[in-house]
Coordinates of C-alpha atoms and ligand atoms in Angstrom, one line a residue:
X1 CA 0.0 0.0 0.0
X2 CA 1.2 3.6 -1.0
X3 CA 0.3 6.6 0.4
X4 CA 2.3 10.1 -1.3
X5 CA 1.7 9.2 -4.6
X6 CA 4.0 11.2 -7.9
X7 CA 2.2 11.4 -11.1
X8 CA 4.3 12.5 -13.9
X9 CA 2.2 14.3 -16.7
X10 CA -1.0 15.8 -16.9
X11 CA -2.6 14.2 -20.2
X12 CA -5.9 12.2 -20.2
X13 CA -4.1 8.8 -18.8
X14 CA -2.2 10.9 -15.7
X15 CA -4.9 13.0 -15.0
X16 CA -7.5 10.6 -14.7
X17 CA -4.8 8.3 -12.6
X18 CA -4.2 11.5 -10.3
X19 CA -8.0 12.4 -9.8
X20 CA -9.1 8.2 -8.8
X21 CA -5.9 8.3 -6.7
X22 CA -6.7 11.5 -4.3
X23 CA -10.4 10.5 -3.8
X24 CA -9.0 7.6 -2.1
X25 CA -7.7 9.8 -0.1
X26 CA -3.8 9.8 -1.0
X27 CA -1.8 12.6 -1.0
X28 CA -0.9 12.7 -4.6
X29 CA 1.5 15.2 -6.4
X30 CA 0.9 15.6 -10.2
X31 CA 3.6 17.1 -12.3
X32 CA 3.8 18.5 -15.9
X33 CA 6.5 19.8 -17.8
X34 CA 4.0 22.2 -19.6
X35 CA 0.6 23.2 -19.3
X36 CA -2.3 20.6 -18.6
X37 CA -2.9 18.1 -21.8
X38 CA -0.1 20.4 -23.7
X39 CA 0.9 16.6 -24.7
X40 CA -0.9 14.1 -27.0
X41 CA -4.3 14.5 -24.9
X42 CA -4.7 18.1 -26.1
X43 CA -4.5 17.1 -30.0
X44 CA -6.3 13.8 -30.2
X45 CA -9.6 13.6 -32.0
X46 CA -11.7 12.4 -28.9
X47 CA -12.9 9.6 -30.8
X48 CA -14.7 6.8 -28.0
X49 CA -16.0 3.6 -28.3
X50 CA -16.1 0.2 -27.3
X51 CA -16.1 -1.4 -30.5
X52 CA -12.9 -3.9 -29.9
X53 CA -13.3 -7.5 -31.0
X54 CA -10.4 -9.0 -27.6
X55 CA -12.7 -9.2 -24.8
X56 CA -9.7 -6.9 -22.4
X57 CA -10.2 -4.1 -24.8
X58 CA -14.0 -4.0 -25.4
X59 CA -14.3 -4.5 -21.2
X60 CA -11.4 -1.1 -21.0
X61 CA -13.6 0.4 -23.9
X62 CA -17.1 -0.1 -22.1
X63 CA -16.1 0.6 -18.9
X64 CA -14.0 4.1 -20.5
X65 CA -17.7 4.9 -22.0
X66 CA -19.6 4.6 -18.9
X67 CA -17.6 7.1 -17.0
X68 CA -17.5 9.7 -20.3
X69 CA -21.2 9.4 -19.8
X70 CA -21.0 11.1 -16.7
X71 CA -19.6 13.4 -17.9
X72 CA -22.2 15.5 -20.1
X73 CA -21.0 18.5 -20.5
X74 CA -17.2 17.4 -22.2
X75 CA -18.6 14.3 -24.1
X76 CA -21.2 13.8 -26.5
X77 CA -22.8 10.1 -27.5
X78 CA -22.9 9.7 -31.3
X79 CA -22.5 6.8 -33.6
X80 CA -19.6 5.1 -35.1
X81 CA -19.5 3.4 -38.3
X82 CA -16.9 2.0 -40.2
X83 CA -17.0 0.1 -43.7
X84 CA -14.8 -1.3 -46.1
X85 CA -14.9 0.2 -50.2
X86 CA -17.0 -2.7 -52.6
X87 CA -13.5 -3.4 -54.2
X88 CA -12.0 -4.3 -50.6
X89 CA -13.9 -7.7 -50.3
X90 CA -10.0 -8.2 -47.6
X91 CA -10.9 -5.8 -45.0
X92 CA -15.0 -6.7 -45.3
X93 CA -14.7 -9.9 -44.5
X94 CA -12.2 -8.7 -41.5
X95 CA -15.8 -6.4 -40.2
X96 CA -17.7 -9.2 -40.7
X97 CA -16.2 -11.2 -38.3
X98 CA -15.0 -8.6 -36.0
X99 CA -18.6 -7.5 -35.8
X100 CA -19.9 -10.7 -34.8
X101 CA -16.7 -11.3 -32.3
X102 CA -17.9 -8.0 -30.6
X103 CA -21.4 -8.9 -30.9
X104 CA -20.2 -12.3 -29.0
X105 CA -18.5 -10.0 -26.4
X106 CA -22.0 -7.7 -25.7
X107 CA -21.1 -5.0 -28.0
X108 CA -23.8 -3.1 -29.1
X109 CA -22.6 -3.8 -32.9
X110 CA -24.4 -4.4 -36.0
X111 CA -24.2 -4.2 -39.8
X112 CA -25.3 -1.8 -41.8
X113 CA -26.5 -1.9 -45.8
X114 CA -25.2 0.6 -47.1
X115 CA -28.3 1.7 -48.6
X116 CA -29.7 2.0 -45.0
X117 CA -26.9 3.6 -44.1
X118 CA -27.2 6.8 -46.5
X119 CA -31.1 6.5 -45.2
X120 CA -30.2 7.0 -41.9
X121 CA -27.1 9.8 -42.7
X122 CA -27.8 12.0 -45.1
X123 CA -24.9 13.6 -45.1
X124 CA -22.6 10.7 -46.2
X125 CA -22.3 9.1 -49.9
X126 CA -22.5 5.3 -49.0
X127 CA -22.6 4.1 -53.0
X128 CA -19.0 2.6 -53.1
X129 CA -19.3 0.9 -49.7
X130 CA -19.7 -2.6 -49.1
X131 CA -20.1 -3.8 -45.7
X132 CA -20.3 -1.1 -42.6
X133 CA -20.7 -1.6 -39.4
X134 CA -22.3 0.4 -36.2
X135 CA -22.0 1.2 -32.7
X136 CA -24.4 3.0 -30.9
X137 CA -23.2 3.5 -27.2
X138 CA -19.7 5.9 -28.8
X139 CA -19.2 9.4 -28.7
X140 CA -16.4 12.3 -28.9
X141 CA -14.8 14.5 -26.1
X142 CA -13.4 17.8 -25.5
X143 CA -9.8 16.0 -24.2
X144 CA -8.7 19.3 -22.9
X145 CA -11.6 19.7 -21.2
X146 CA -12.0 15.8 -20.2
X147 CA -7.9 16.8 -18.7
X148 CA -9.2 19.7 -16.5
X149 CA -12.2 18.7 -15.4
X150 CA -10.2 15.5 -14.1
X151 CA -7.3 17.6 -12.3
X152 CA -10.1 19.7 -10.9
X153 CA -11.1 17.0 -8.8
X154 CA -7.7 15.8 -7.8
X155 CA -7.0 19.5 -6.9
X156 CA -10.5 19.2 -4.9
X157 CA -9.3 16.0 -3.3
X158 CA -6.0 17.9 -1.9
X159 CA -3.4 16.9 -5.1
X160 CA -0.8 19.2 -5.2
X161 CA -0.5 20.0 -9.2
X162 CA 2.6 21.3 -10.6
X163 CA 2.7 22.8 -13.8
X164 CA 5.8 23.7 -15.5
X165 CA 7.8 20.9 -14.1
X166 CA 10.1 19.0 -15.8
X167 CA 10.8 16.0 -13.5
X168 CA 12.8 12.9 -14.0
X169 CA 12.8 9.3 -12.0
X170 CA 14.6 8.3 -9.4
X171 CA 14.4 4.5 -8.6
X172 CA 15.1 2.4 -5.8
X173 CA 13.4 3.8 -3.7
X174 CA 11.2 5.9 -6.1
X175 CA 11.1 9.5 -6.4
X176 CA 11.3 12.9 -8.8
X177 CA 13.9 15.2 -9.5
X178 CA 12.7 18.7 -10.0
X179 CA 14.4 21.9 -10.3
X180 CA 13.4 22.0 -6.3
X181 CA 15.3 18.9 -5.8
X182 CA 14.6 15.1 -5.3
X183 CA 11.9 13.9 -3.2
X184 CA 11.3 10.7 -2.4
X185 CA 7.5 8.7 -2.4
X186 CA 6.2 5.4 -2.1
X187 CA 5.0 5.3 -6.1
X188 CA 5.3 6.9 -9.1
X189 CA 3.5 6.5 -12.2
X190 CA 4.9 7.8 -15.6
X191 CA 2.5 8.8 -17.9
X192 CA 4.7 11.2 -19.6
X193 CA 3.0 10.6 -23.2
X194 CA 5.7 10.4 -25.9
X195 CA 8.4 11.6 -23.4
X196 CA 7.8 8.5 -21.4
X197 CA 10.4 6.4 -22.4
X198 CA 13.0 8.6 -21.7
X199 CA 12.0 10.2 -18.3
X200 CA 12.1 6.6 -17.3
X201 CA 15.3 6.4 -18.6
X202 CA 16.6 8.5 -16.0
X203 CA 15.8 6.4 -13.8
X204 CA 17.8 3.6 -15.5
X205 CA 14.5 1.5 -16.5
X206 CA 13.8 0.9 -20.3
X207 CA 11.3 0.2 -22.8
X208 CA 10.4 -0.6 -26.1
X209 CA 8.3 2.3 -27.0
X210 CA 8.3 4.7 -30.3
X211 CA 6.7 7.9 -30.8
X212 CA 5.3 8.4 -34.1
X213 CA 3.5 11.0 -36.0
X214 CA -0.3 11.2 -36.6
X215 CA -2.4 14.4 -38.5
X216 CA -5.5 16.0 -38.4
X217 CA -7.3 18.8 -39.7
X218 CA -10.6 20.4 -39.4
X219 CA -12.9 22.0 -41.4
X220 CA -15.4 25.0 -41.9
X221 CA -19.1 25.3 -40.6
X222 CA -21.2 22.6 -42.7
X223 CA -24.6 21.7 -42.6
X224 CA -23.5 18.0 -42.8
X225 CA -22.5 17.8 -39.4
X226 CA -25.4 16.7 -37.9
X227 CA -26.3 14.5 -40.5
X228 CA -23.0 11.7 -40.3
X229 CA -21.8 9.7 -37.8
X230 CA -18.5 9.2 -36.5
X231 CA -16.5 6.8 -39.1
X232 CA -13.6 4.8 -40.1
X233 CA -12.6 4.0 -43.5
X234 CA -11.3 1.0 -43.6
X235 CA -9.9 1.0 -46.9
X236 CA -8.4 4.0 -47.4
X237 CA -7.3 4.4 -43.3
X238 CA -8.9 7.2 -42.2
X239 CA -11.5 8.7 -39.9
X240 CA -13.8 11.3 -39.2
X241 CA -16.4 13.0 -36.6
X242 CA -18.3 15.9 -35.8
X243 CA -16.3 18.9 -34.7
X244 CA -17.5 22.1 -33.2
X245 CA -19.7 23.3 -36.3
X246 CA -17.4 21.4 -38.7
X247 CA -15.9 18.0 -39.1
X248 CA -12.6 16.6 -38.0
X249 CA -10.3 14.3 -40.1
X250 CA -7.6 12.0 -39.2
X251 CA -4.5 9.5 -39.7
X252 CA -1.9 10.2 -42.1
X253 CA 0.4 8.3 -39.5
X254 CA 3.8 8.3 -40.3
X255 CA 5.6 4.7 -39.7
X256 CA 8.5 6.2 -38.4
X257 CA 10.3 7.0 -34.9
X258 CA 9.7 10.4 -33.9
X259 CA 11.7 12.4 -31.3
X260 CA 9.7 13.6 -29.1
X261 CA 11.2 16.8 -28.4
X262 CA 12.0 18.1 -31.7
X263 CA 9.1 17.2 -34.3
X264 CA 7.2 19.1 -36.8
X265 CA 3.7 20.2 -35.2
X266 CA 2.4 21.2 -38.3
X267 CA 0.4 18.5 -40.8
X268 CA 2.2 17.3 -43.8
X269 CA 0.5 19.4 -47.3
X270 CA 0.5 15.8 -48.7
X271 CA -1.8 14.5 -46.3
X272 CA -4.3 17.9 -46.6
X273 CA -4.5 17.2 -49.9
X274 CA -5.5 13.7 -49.6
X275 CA -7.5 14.3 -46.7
X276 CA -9.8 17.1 -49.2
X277 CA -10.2 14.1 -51.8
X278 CA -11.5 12.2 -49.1
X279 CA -13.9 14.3 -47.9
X280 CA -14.7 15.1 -51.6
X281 CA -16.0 11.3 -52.2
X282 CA -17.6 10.8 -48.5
X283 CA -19.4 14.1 -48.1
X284 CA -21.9 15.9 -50.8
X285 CA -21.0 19.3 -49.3
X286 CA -18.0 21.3 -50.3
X287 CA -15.6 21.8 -47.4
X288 CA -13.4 24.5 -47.0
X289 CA -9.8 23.6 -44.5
X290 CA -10.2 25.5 -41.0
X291 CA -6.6 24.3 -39.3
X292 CA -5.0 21.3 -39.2
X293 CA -2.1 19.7 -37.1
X294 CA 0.1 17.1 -36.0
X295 CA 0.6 14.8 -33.0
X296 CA 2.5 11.9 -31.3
X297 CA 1.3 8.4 -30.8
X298 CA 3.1 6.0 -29.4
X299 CA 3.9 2.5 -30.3
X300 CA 4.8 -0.6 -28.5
X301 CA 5.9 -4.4 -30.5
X302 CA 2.9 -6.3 -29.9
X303 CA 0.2 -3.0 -30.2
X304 CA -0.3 -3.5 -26.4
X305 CA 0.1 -0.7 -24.2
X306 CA 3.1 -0.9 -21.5
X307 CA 1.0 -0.7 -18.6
X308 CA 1.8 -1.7 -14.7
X309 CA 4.3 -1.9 -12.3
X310 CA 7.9 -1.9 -13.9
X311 CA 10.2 -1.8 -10.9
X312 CA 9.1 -1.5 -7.1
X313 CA 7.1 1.2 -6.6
X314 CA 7.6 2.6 -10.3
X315 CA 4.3 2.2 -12.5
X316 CA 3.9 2.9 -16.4
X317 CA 1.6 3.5 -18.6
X318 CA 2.2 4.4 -22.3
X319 CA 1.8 3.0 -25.8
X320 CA -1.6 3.2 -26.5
X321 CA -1.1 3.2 -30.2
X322 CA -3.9 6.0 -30.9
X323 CA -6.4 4.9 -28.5
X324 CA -5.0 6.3 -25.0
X325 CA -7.6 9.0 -25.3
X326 CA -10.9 7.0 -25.1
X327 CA -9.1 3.9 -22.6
X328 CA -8.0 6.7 -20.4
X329 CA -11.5 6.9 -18.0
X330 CA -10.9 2.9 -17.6
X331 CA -7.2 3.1 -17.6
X332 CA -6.5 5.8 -15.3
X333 CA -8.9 4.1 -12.7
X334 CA -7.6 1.0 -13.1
X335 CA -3.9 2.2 -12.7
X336 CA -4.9 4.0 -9.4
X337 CA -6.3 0.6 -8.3
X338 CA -3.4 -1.2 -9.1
X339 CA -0.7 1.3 -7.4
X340 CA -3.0 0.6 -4.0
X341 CA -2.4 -3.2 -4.7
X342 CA -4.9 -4.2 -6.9
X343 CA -4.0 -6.8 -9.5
X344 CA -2.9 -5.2 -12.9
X345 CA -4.2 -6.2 -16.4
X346 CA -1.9 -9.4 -17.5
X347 CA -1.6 -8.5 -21.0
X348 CA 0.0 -5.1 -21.1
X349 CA 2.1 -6.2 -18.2
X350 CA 5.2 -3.7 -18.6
X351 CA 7.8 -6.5 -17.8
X352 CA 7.1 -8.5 -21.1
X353 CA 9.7 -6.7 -22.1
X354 CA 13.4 -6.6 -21.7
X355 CA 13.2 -2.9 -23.5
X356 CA 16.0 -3.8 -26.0
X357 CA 13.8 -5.2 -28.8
X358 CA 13.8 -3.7 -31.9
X359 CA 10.2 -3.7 -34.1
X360 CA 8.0 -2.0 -36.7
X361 CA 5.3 0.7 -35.7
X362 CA 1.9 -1.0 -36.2
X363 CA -0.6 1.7 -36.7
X364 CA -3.4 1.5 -33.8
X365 CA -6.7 1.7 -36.5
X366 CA -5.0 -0.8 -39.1
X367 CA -7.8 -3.3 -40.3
X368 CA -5.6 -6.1 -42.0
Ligands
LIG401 C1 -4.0 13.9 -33.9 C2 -4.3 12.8 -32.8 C3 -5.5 12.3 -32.8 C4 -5.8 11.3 -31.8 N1 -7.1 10.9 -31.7 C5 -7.4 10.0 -30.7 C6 -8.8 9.6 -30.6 O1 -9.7 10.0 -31.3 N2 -9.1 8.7 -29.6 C7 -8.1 8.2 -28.7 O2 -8.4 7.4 -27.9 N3 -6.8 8.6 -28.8 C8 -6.4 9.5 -29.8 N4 -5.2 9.9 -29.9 C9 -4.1 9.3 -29.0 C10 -4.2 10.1 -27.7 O3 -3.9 11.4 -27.9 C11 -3.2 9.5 -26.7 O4 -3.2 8.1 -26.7 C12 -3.5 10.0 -25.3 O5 -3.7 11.4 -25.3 C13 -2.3 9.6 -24.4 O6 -2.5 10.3 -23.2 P1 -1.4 10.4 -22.1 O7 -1.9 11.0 -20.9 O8 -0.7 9.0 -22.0 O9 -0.2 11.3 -22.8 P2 -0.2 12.9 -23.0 O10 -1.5 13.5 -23.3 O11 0.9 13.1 -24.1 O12 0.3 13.4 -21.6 C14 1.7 13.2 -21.2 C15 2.1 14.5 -20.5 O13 3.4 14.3 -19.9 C16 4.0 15.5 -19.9 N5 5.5 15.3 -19.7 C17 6.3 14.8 -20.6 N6 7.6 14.8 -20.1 C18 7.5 15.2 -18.8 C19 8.4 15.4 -17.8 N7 9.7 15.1 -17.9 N8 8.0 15.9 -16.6 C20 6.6 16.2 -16.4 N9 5.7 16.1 -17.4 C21 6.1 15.6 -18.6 C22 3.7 16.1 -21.3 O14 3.9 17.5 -21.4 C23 2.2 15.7 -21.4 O15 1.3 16.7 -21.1 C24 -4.8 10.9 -30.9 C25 -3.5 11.5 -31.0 C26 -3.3 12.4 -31.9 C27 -1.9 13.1 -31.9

């Protein structure tokens, strides 16, 4: 049992981690290098579902949804679709049984005809599409709101939040350099995004995790809005949702290790471009580019996050290979349980690893 807790960064996972923690009543100190959710959490998409086909996902998923729920007034419920192209009979046949496989799991999933489909969503062209799928119980978040609204009740449970804090690990016993000098505790949890693998190698403890780029961009005001869900094109590996007035769209993910401190923030003009002909054959409206950006994922070499304790005292969580966002209710919660002794989830077990393998980045969304 632990009682002055350190949680390094204030993202969605940390946050959430921090706010579980102090209502137990543990005197918990969060730190972040910048300003709340200046990481990954402030530039994800907010996309949320349960609609994973492993049962330890869609139970994470569910149990992430019930708590957005809660929270009305930073997340909204829509649905989620996603569909394979009627030349792409690969990745249909892949929905097809992953819909059933969620079905099996108590997913509210079912498939779509397309002609249903553009019934029901006016404001998406469904004639190349051949199988699509559909959740009901999804929805999108504000993350930077989901982040303060979560530190705002670890403040309220007496956390101590540190903003523009640098901190590295100490191990052995655990604890945090900061520019106010070390300070021991009986856990720490990194949940340093992208920056997590090195902040725990200050502390001497590594792992096999890669940062790598994803884009986004959003567009005007369009009357389409309210009339599409939330999808995922399978074929062409990319996604889409409601965004303020306008809508956002995602991927262009970029296989390759970024650094974490020195990466362009910016989204590529190759992957506006394609992103415009996309929107061009999904959507009858016209739609002009508002802003677009750039993020860090981060990738582990099985797609499993690294997620538990790593060393006494010293608990991780990173590598949520694009979905840390909408795992982070379940995650954070369930990390809090585990650093007060509760069992941890098996499969993400941090210590699968040695931290000197070498792999590929696997893209989270990827329907093979
Ligand atoms: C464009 C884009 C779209 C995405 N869309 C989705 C989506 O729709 N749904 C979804 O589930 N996920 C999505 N993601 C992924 C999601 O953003 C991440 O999985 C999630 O935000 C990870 O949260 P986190 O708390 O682990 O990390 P972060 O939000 O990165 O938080 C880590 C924090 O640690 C801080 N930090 C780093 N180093 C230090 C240090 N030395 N000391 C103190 N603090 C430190 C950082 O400043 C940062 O604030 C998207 C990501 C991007 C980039």
């Amino acid at each position: 049992m632990h009682s002055e807790i350190a949680v390094v960064g204030g993202g969605a996972i940390g946050a959430t981690a921090a706010a579980d923690l102090a209502a137990k009543g543990f005197h918990v100190t969060l730190y972040e290098k910048g300003d709340l959710a200046a990481g990954s959490s402030g530039r994800a998409a907010g996309v949320c579902y349960d609609a994973f086909a492993d049962r330890t996902d869609a139970t994470i998923g569910s149990r992430s949804l019930e708590r957005f729920r809660e929270l009305s007034n930073v997340f909204t419920e829509w649905p989620y679709v996603w569909f394979a192209h009627t030349d792409d009979e690969k990745r249909a046949s892949a929905i097809r049984r992953q819909a059933k496989r969620m079905r099996d799991l108590g997913r509210d999933v079912t498939l779509v005809e397309p002609t249903e489909l553009g019934e029901r969503f006016p404001g998406l062209k469904t004639n190349d599409i051949n199988v699509a799928a559909m959740t009901h119980g999804a929805g999108y978040a504000n993350t930077t709101e989901y982040v303060e609204v979560m530190v705002d009740r670890a403040r309220q449970n007496g956390a101590s939040v540190q903003t523009e804090t640098p901190v590295e690990l100490t191990t052995d016993p655990p604890g945090i350099v900061s520019d106010g000098g070390e300070q021991l505790f009986d856990a720490v949890l990194v949940a340093g995004g992208a920056h997590t693998k090195r902040i725990l190698a200050t502390g001497n403890v590594s792992i096999p995790m890669k940062p790598y780029r994803v884009q986004a961009l959003v567009t005007e005001a369009t009357p389409t809005t309210e009339s599409v869900p939330m999808c995922y094109d399978a074929t062409d590996s990319y996604y889409f949702r409601p965004y303020e007035d306008g809508l956002l769209i995602g991927d262009g993910t970029e296989r390759v290790e970024s650094n974490p401190d020195e990466w362009n923030r910016a989204a590529d003009e190759e992957f506006v471009e394609k992103m415009r002909g996309h929107l061009d054959d999904r959507i009858p409206d016209k739609l002009e580019v508002r802003d677009t950006w750039a993020g860090l994922c981060t990738a582990t070499p099985d797609g499993d996050p690294l997620f538990g304790e790593i060393r006494s005292g010293v608990f991780v969580a990173t590598g949520f290979h694009g979905h840390g966002f909408m795992r982070a209710p379940a995650l954070g919660e369930h990390i809090a349980e585990q650093i007060l002794g509760g069992d941890g989830v098996s499969r993400f077990d941090p210590t699968r690893f040695d931290g000197s393998e070498t792999f590929d980045i696997i893209a989270g969304m990827d329907i093979e």
